[in-house]
C-alpha cells in the first residue's frame, strides 16, 4: 500500500507539473497580447489589432480544449466498470460508414462473426473513433484506415486500427502514450487522447497497444476480454 501511495503521489506531482506547463504558455501569450493592446492599441493598424485578437482567441480556445480533455480524463480515471458486452462487427461497420461520411477512407477487414468484447459500446466506439481521427490527422494526405479484429489468446480479443500513412518515428513511438505529448499542437492537439483511452480501458481490464512497426503506417490495438461462445467463424467485410 505504501508503494502504491508513493507511486500515486509521484504520478500526481508529475501530472500537475505537466498541466501547469501546458497552461502556462497560452496564458502567457494571452497576457502579453492584452498588455500590448492596452499600451499600444491606439497606434496599431486594424490589421495588427486583428492579429493580436486572433492570437488571444486561438490561445483561449486551446485552454478550453485542455480543460475539456482534463475533465474527460478525470471521468475516465473514475470510471466504474460494469458487466458489458459489445458485438464488434456491426460497431466497426458503423464507424467505417461514419468515417466515409466525413471524407475519410475507412474499410473493415477480417472480423470474426459474432465476436463480443467485454466493453461498453460507447467506450469501444469512442476509442476506435479516436484512433481513426488520429490516423487521418497524422497519416498524411490520402491515408487509408483499415479496421480488423482477431483472437488474442487466453480469452481475449483484439480490435486493430491500421493505417498506411507516414508512420511514427522510433523516438516518438516511445512517447505516444505520454500525457500531453503531441506532434499536432499547432492543429489543436492536446496530447491527452490516448491517455484518456488507456484510462477508460483500464477500468475494464483492457488495454491499448501500439503494435510493432511494419513497412508503412501505424497500427493500434484495443485488447479486451472476448466471449468466444458467440463466434460462428471468420467473416470479411
C-alpha atoms as a PDB file:
ATOM      1  CA  UNK A   1       0.000   0.000   0.000  1.00  0.00           C
ATOM      2  CA  UNK A   2       2.846   2.368   0.835  1.00  0.00           C
ATOM      3  CA  UNK A   3       4.424   1.717  -2.574  1.00  0.00           C
ATOM      4  CA  UNK A   4       1.093   2.321  -4.287  1.00  0.00           C
ATOM      5  CA  UNK A   5       0.654   5.604  -2.415  1.00  0.00           C
ATOM      6  CA  UNK A   6       4.166   6.747  -3.341  1.00  0.00           C
ATOM      7  CA  UNK A   7       3.565   5.883  -6.989  1.00  0.00           C
ATOM      8  CA  UNK A   8       0.240   7.710  -6.930  1.00  0.00           C
ATOM      9  CA  UNK A   9       1.790  10.794  -5.332  1.00  0.00           C
ATOM     10  CA  UNK A  10       4.570  10.787  -7.896  1.00  0.00           C
ATOM     11  CA  UNK A  11       2.022  10.500 -10.705  1.00  0.00           C
ATOM     12  CA  UNK A  12       0.001  13.412  -9.293  1.00  0.00           C
ATOM     13  CA  UNK A  13       3.079  15.623  -8.918  1.00  0.00           C
ATOM     14  CA  UNK A  14       4.268  14.825 -12.430  1.00  0.00           C
ATOM     15  CA  UNK A  15       0.815  15.320 -13.905  1.00  0.00           C
ATOM     16  CA  UNK A  16       0.329  18.622 -12.075  1.00  0.00           C
ATOM     17  CA  UNK A  17       3.667  19.853 -13.419  1.00  0.00           C
ATOM     18  CA  UNK A  18       2.643  18.917 -16.971  1.00  0.00           C
ATOM     19  CA  UNK A  19      -0.745  20.619 -16.598  1.00  0.00           C
ATOM     20  CA  UNK A  20       0.964  23.750 -15.284  1.00  0.00           C
ATOM     21  CA  UNK A  21       3.333  23.770 -18.243  1.00  0.00           C
ATOM     22  CA  UNK A  22       0.522  23.274 -20.771  1.00  0.00           C
ATOM     23  CA  UNK A  23      -1.498  26.141 -19.300  1.00  0.00           C
ATOM     24  CA  UNK A  24       1.444  28.469 -18.782  1.00  0.00           C
ATOM     25  CA  UNK A  25       2.286  29.006 -22.464  1.00  0.00           C
ATOM     26  CA  UNK A  26      -1.158  30.096 -23.736  1.00  0.00           C
ATOM     27  CA  UNK A  27      -1.803  32.137 -20.586  1.00  0.00           C
ATOM     28  CA  UNK A  28       1.489  33.994 -21.029  1.00  0.00           C
ATOM     29  CA  UNK A  29       0.629  34.602 -24.688  1.00  0.00           C
ATOM     30  CA  UNK A  30      -2.807  35.983 -23.775  1.00  0.00           C
ATOM     31  CA  UNK A  31      -1.362  38.196 -21.064  1.00  0.00           C
ATOM     32  CA  UNK A  32       1.317  39.556 -23.404  1.00  0.00           C
ATOM     33  CA  UNK A  33      -1.196  40.311 -26.151  1.00  0.00           C
ATOM     34  CA  UNK A  34      -3.562  42.047 -23.713  1.00  0.00           C
ATOM     35  CA  UNK A  35      -0.732  44.224 -22.374  1.00  0.00           C
ATOM     36  CA  UNK A  36       0.329  45.231 -25.882  1.00  0.00           C
ATOM     37  CA  UNK A  37      -3.239  46.081 -26.834  1.00  0.00           C
ATOM     38  CA  UNK A  38      -3.728  48.071 -23.640  1.00  0.00           C
ATOM     39  CA  UNK A  39      -0.500  50.054 -24.098  1.00  0.00           C
ATOM     40  CA  UNK A  40      -0.320  50.436 -27.868  1.00  0.00           C
ATOM     41  CA  UNK A  41      -3.731  49.776 -29.401  1.00  0.00           C
ATOM     42  CA  UNK A  42      -4.206  53.408 -30.486  1.00  0.00           C
ATOM     43  CA  UNK A  43      -1.025  53.280 -32.544  1.00  0.00           C
ATOM     44  CA  UNK A  44      -1.744  49.925 -34.185  1.00  0.00           C
ATOM     45  CA  UNK A  45      -3.211  49.398 -37.605  1.00  0.00           C
ATOM     46  CA  UNK A  46      -6.511  47.490 -37.838  1.00  0.00           C
ATOM     47  CA  UNK A  47      -4.574  44.501 -39.180  1.00  0.00           C
ATOM     48  CA  UNK A  48      -2.195  44.461 -36.212  1.00  0.00           C
ATOM     49  CA  UNK A  49      -5.060  44.677 -33.722  1.00  0.00           C
ATOM     50  CA  UNK A  50      -6.862  41.873 -35.506  1.00  0.00           C
ATOM     51  CA  UNK A  51      -3.746  39.691 -35.411  1.00  0.00           C
ATOM     52  CA  UNK A  52      -3.372  40.119 -31.641  1.00  0.00           C
ATOM     53  CA  UNK A  53      -7.085  39.443 -31.088  1.00  0.00           C
ATOM     54  CA  UNK A  54      -6.838  36.298 -33.248  1.00  0.00           C
ATOM     55  CA  UNK A  55      -3.890  35.099 -31.137  1.00  0.00           C
ATOM     56  CA  UNK A  56      -5.888  35.664 -27.949  1.00  0.00           C
ATOM     57  CA  UNK A  57      -8.843  33.768 -29.406  1.00  0.00           C
ATOM     58  CA  UNK A  58      -6.653  30.832 -30.504  1.00  0.00           C
ATOM     59  CA  UNK A  59      -4.981  30.553 -27.091  1.00  0.00           C
ATOM     60  CA  UNK A  60      -8.333  30.797 -25.285  1.00  0.00           C
ATOM     61  CA  UNK A  61      -9.700  28.006 -27.478  1.00  0.00           C
ATOM     62  CA  UNK A  62      -6.654  25.868 -26.691  1.00  0.00           C
ATOM     63  CA  UNK A  63      -7.239  26.372 -22.959  1.00  0.00           C
ATOM     64  CA  UNK A  64     -10.883  25.405 -23.431  1.00  0.00           C
ATOM     65  CA  UNK A  65      -9.840  22.192 -25.223  1.00  0.00           C
ATOM     66  CA  UNK A  66      -7.362  21.389 -22.454  1.00  0.00           C
ATOM     67  CA  UNK A  67      -9.993  21.855 -19.754  1.00  0.00           C
ATOM     68  CA  UNK A  68     -12.448  19.675 -21.681  1.00  0.00           C
ATOM     69  CA  UNK A  69      -9.844  16.949 -22.138  1.00  0.00           C
ATOM     70  CA  UNK A  70      -8.828  17.087 -18.468  1.00  0.00           C
ATOM     71  CA  UNK A  71     -12.468  16.649 -17.457  1.00  0.00           C
ATOM     72  CA  UNK A  72     -12.706  13.662 -19.816  1.00  0.00           C
ATOM     73  CA  UNK A  73      -9.555  12.208 -18.241  1.00  0.00           C
ATOM     74  CA  UNK A  74     -10.967  12.694 -14.742  1.00  0.00           C
ATOM     75  CA  UNK A  75     -14.154  10.879 -15.767  1.00  0.00           C
ATOM     76  CA  UNK A  76     -12.105   8.089 -17.344  1.00  0.00           C
ATOM     77  CA  UNK A  77      -9.936   7.718 -14.220  1.00  0.00           C
ATOM     78  CA  UNK A  78     -13.038   7.445 -12.030  1.00  0.00           C
ATOM     79  CA  UNK A  79     -14.955   5.167 -14.394  1.00  0.00           C
ATOM     80  CA  UNK A  80     -16.599   2.261 -12.591  1.00  0.00           C
ATOM     81  CA  UNK A  81     -16.660  -0.891 -14.694  1.00  0.00           C
ATOM     82  CA  UNK A  82     -19.916  -2.724 -15.149  1.00  0.00           C
ATOM     83  CA  UNK A  83     -20.512  -6.020 -16.955  1.00  0.00           C
ATOM     84  CA  UNK A  84     -20.736  -5.103 -20.622  1.00  0.00           C
ATOM     85  CA  UNK A  85     -20.879  -6.891 -23.958  1.00  0.00           C
ATOM     86  CA  UNK A  86     -20.467  -5.334 -27.386  1.00  0.00           C
ATOM     87  CA  UNK A  87     -20.591  -7.161 -30.703  1.00  0.00           C
ATOM     88  CA  UNK A  88     -17.619  -5.930 -32.681  1.00  0.00           C
ATOM     89  CA  UNK A  89     -18.565  -6.356 -36.357  1.00  0.00           C
ATOM     90  CA  UNK A  90     -21.595  -4.025 -36.534  1.00  0.00           C
ATOM     91  CA  UNK A  91     -19.825  -1.384 -34.457  1.00  0.00           C
ATOM     92  CA  UNK A  92     -16.820  -1.350 -36.807  1.00  0.00           C
ATOM     93  CA  UNK A  93     -19.081  -1.186 -39.857  1.00  0.00           C
ATOM     94  CA  UNK A  94     -20.901   1.781 -38.324  1.00  0.00           C
ATOM     95  CA  UNK A  95     -17.635   3.591 -37.594  1.00  0.00           C
ATOM     96  CA  UNK A  96     -16.361   2.943 -41.117  1.00  0.00           C
ATOM     97  CA  UNK A  97     -19.542   4.468 -42.534  1.00  0.00           C
ATOM     98  CA  UNK A  98     -19.146   7.443 -40.196  1.00  0.00           C
ATOM     99  CA  UNK A  99     -15.583   7.959 -41.376  1.00  0.00           C
ATOM    100  CA  UNK A 100     -16.529   7.731 -45.053  1.00  0.00           C
ATOM    101  CA  UNK A 101     -19.321  10.260 -44.472  1.00  0.00           C
ATOM    102  CA  UNK A 102     -16.626  12.681 -43.316  1.00  0.00           C
ATOM    103  CA  UNK A 103     -14.478  12.106 -46.381  1.00  0.00           C
ATOM    104  CA  UNK A 104     -12.086   9.583 -44.835  1.00  0.00           C
ATOM    105  CA  UNK A 105     -11.045   6.312 -46.454  1.00  0.00           C
ATOM    106  CA  UNK A 106     -12.025   3.650 -43.917  1.00  0.00           C
ATOM    107  CA  UNK A 107     -12.643  -0.040 -44.627  1.00  0.00           C
ATOM    108  CA  UNK A 108     -13.419  -3.059 -42.481  1.00  0.00           C
ATOM    109  CA  UNK A 109     -11.225  -6.091 -42.926  1.00  0.00           C
ATOM    110  CA  UNK A 110     -11.454  -9.517 -41.320  1.00  0.00           C
ATOM    111  CA  UNK A 111     -13.691  -9.669 -38.241  1.00  0.00           C
ATOM    112  CA  UNK A 112     -14.745 -12.952 -36.569  1.00  0.00           C
ATOM    113  CA  UNK A 113     -18.518 -13.140 -36.911  1.00  0.00           C
ATOM    114  CA  UNK A 114     -20.236 -12.842 -33.545  1.00  0.00           C
ATOM    115  CA  UNK A 115     -17.118 -11.674 -31.708  1.00  0.00           C
ATOM    116  CA  UNK A 116     -18.174  -9.945 -28.475  1.00  0.00           C
ATOM    117  CA  UNK A 117     -15.830  -7.892 -26.296  1.00  0.00           C
ATOM    118  CA  UNK A 118     -16.361  -7.150 -22.612  1.00  0.00           C
ATOM    119  CA  UNK A 119     -16.551  -3.389 -23.119  1.00  0.00           C
ATOM    120  CA  UNK A 120     -19.454  -0.920 -23.267  1.00  0.00           C
ATOM    121  CA  UNK A 121     -20.305   0.017 -26.846  1.00  0.00           C
ATOM    122  CA  UNK A 122     -19.735   3.716 -26.137  1.00  0.00           C
ATOM    123  CA  UNK A 123     -16.233   3.076 -24.769  1.00  0.00           C
ATOM    124  CA  UNK A 124     -15.134   0.917 -27.712  1.00  0.00           C
ATOM    125  CA  UNK A 125     -16.736   3.345 -30.158  1.00  0.00           C
ATOM    126  CA  UNK A 126     -15.049   6.405 -28.625  1.00  0.00           C
ATOM    127  CA  UNK A 127     -11.617   4.806 -28.626  1.00  0.00           C
ATOM    128  CA  UNK A 128     -11.749   3.342 -32.139  1.00  0.00           C
ATOM    129  CA  UNK A 129     -13.039   6.659 -33.483  1.00  0.00           C
ATOM    130  CA  UNK A 130     -10.198   8.462 -31.697  1.00  0.00           C
ATOM    131  CA  UNK A 131      -7.728   6.145 -33.437  1.00  0.00           C
ATOM    132  CA  UNK A 132      -9.400   6.716 -36.822  1.00  0.00           C
ATOM    133  CA  UNK A 133      -9.230  10.502 -36.459  1.00  0.00           C
ATOM    134  CA  UNK A 134      -5.637  10.276 -35.216  1.00  0.00           C
ATOM    135  CA  UNK A 135      -4.728   8.346 -38.366  1.00  0.00           C
ATOM    136  CA  UNK A 136      -6.406  10.931 -40.579  1.00  0.00           C
ATOM    137  CA  UNK A 137      -4.638  13.805 -38.805  1.00  0.00           C
ATOM    138  CA  UNK A 138      -1.158  12.298 -38.639  1.00  0.00           C
ATOM    139  CA  UNK A 139      -1.028   9.842 -41.528  1.00  0.00           C
ATOM    140  CA  UNK A 140      -0.761  12.392 -44.322  1.00  0.00           C
ATOM    141  CA  UNK A 141      -2.891  13.178 -47.343  1.00  0.00           C
ATOM    142  CA  UNK A 142      -4.904  10.275 -48.729  1.00  0.00           C
ATOM    143  CA  UNK A 143      -4.239   7.990 -45.753  1.00  0.00           C
ATOM    144  CA  UNK A 144      -6.326   4.814 -45.675  1.00  0.00           C
ATOM    145  CA  UNK A 145      -7.576   3.220 -42.457  1.00  0.00           C
ATOM    146  CA  UNK A 146      -8.436  -0.465 -42.029  1.00  0.00           C
ATOM    147  CA  UNK A 147     -10.386  -1.883 -39.079  1.00  0.00           C
ATOM    148  CA  UNK A 148      -9.882  -5.533 -38.130  1.00  0.00           C
ATOM    149  CA  UNK A 149     -10.497  -7.874 -35.204  1.00  0.00           C
ATOM    150  CA  UNK A 150      -8.737 -11.068 -34.122  1.00  0.00           C
ATOM    151  CA  UNK A 151      -8.484 -13.538 -31.290  1.00  0.00           C
ATOM    152  CA  UNK A 152      -5.667 -12.611 -28.930  1.00  0.00           C
ATOM    153  CA  UNK A 153      -5.466 -15.834 -26.891  1.00  0.00           C
ATOM    154  CA  UNK A 154      -6.412 -16.558 -23.267  1.00  0.00           C
ATOM    155  CA  UNK A 155      -9.995 -15.415 -23.717  1.00  0.00           C
ATOM    156  CA  UNK A 156      -9.014 -12.071 -25.212  1.00  0.00           C
ATOM    157  CA  UNK A 157      -9.985 -10.315 -28.422  1.00  0.00           C
ATOM    158  CA  UNK A 158      -8.225  -7.563 -30.288  1.00  0.00           C
ATOM    159  CA  UNK A 159      -9.577  -4.721 -32.431  1.00  0.00           C
ATOM    160  CA  UNK A 160      -6.876  -3.282 -34.684  1.00  0.00           C
ATOM    161  CA  UNK A 161      -6.924   0.153 -36.300  1.00  0.00           C
ATOM    162  CA  UNK A 162      -4.263   0.214 -39.015  1.00  0.00           C
ATOM    163  CA  UNK A 163      -3.319   2.962 -41.470  1.00  0.00           C
ATOM    164  CA  UNK A 164      -0.918   3.218 -44.413  1.00  0.00           C
ATOM    165  CA  UNK A 165       0.342   6.691 -43.561  1.00  0.00           C
ATOM    166  CA  UNK A 166       3.694   8.213 -42.682  1.00  0.00           C
ATOM    167  CA  UNK A 167       4.176   6.149 -39.557  1.00  0.00           C
ATOM    168  CA  UNK A 168       5.712   7.186 -36.247  1.00  0.00           C
ATOM    169  CA  UNK A 169       9.404   7.829 -35.732  1.00  0.00           C
ATOM    170  CA  UNK A 170      11.222   5.487 -33.366  1.00  0.00           C
ATOM    171  CA  UNK A 171      11.774   8.260 -30.821  1.00  0.00           C
ATOM    172  CA  UNK A 172       8.104   9.252 -30.873  1.00  0.00           C
ATOM    173  CA  UNK A 173       6.914   5.628 -30.563  1.00  0.00           C
ATOM    174  CA  UNK A 174       8.318   5.619 -27.044  1.00  0.00           C
ATOM    175  CA  UNK A 175       6.281   8.722 -26.148  1.00  0.00           C
ATOM    176  CA  UNK A 176       2.890   8.290 -27.825  1.00  0.00           C
ATOM    177  CA  UNK A 177       1.192   7.313 -24.558  1.00  0.00           C
ATOM    178  CA  UNK A 178       2.777  10.129 -22.532  1.00  0.00           C
ATOM    179  CA  UNK A 179       0.227  12.673 -21.354  1.00  0.00           C
ATOM    180  CA  UNK A 180       0.419  15.958 -23.300  1.00  0.00           C
ATOM    181  CA  UNK A 181       2.788  14.600 -25.942  1.00  0.00           C
ATOM    182  CA  UNK A 182       1.561  15.611 -29.400  1.00  0.00           C
ATOM    183  CA  UNK A 183       3.020  16.418 -32.791  1.00  0.00           C
ATOM    184  CA  UNK A 184      -0.154  18.302 -33.769  1.00  0.00           C
ATOM    185  CA  UNK A 185      -0.134  21.126 -31.235  1.00  0.00           C
ATOM    186  CA  UNK A 186      -0.477  23.750 -33.969  1.00  0.00           C
ATOM    187  CA  UNK A 187      -3.660  21.974 -35.144  1.00  0.00           C
ATOM    188  CA  UNK A 188      -5.183  21.944 -31.675  1.00  0.00           C
ATOM    189  CA  UNK A 189      -3.825  18.633 -30.391  1.00  0.00           C
ATOM    190  CA  UNK A 190      -3.697  18.299 -26.605  1.00  0.00           C
ATOM    191  CA  UNK A 191      -1.785  15.020 -26.326  1.00  0.00           C
ATOM    192  CA  UNK A 192      -4.430  13.562 -23.992  1.00  0.00           C
ATOM    193  CA  UNK A 193      -6.485  11.399 -26.350  1.00  0.00           C
ATOM    194  CA  UNK A 194      -4.505   8.183 -25.898  1.00  0.00           C
ATOM    195  CA  UNK A 195      -4.095   8.834 -22.157  1.00  0.00           C
ATOM    196  CA  UNK A 196      -7.877   9.088 -21.810  1.00  0.00           C
ATOM    197  CA  UNK A 197      -8.346   5.933 -23.911  1.00  0.00           C
ATOM    198  CA  UNK A 198      -5.945   3.981 -21.708  1.00  0.00           C
ATOM    199  CA  UNK A 199      -7.711   5.130 -18.534  1.00  0.00           C
ATOM    200  CA  UNK A 200     -11.124   4.151 -19.903  1.00  0.00           C
ATOM    201  CA  UNK A 201      -9.899   0.698 -20.909  1.00  0.00           C
ATOM    202  CA  UNK A 202      -8.035   0.107 -17.660  1.00  0.00           C
ATOM    203  CA  UNK A 203     -11.338   0.160 -15.745  1.00  0.00           C
ATOM    204  CA  UNK A 204     -12.440  -2.899 -17.728  1.00  0.00           C
ATOM    205  CA  UNK A 205      -9.175  -4.811 -17.515  1.00  0.00           C
ATOM    206  CA  UNK A 206      -8.466  -3.916 -21.147  1.00  0.00           C
ATOM    207  CA  UNK A 207      -5.557  -2.135 -22.781  1.00  0.00           C
ATOM    208  CA  UNK A 208      -4.442  -0.079 -25.760  1.00  0.00           C
ATOM    209  CA  UNK A 209      -1.268  -1.190 -27.531  1.00  0.00           C
ATOM    210  CA  UNK A 210       0.942   0.270 -30.241  1.00  0.00           C
ATOM    211  CA  UNK A 211       1.777  -2.674 -32.482  1.00  0.00           C
ATOM    212  CA  UNK A 212       5.296  -3.267 -33.858  1.00  0.00           C
ATOM    213  CA  UNK A 213       6.073  -1.148 -36.931  1.00  0.00           C
ATOM    214  CA  UNK A 214       5.629  -2.566 -40.386  1.00  0.00           C
ATOM    215  CA  UNK A 215       6.921  -1.194 -43.686  1.00  0.00           C
ATOM    216  CA  UNK A 216       4.323   1.559 -43.726  1.00  0.00           C
ATOM    217  CA  UNK A 217       1.791   3.153 -41.421  1.00  0.00           C
ATOM    218  CA  UNK A 218       0.763   2.715 -37.803  1.00  0.00           C
ATOM    219  CA  UNK A 219      -1.371   0.121 -36.028  1.00  0.00           C
ATOM    220  CA  UNK A 220      -3.003   0.325 -32.602  1.00  0.00           C
ATOM    221  CA  UNK A 221      -4.882  -2.499 -30.900  1.00  0.00           C
ATOM    222  CA  UNK A 222      -7.629  -2.462 -28.296  1.00  0.00           C
ATOM    223  CA  UNK A 223      -7.281  -5.696 -26.310  1.00  0.00           C
ATOM    224  CA  UNK A 224     -10.132  -6.842 -24.066  1.00  0.00           C
ATOM    225  CA  UNK A 225     -11.884  -9.926 -22.752  1.00  0.00           C
ATOM    226  CA  UNK A 226     -13.725 -11.768 -25.537  1.00  0.00           C
ATOM    227  CA  UNK A 227     -16.754 -14.026 -25.478  1.00  0.00           C
ATOM    228  CA  UNK A 228     -15.934 -16.932 -27.796  1.00  0.00           C
ATOM    229  CA  UNK A 229     -19.255 -18.685 -27.288  1.00  0.00           C
ATOM    230  CA  UNK A 230     -20.936 -16.451 -29.861  1.00  0.00           C
ATOM    231  CA  UNK A 231     -18.335 -16.904 -32.576  1.00  0.00           C
ATOM    232  CA  UNK A 232     -19.607 -18.539 -35.769  1.00  0.00           C
ATOM    233  CA  UNK A 233     -16.363 -18.394 -37.715  1.00  0.00           C
ATOM    234  CA  UNK A 234     -14.397 -15.761 -39.599  1.00  0.00           C
ATOM    235  CA  UNK A 235     -16.007 -13.325 -41.973  1.00  0.00           C
ATOM    236  CA  UNK A 236     -14.642 -10.496 -44.077  1.00  0.00           C
ATOM    237  CA  UNK A 237     -16.053  -7.030 -44.511  1.00  0.00           C
END
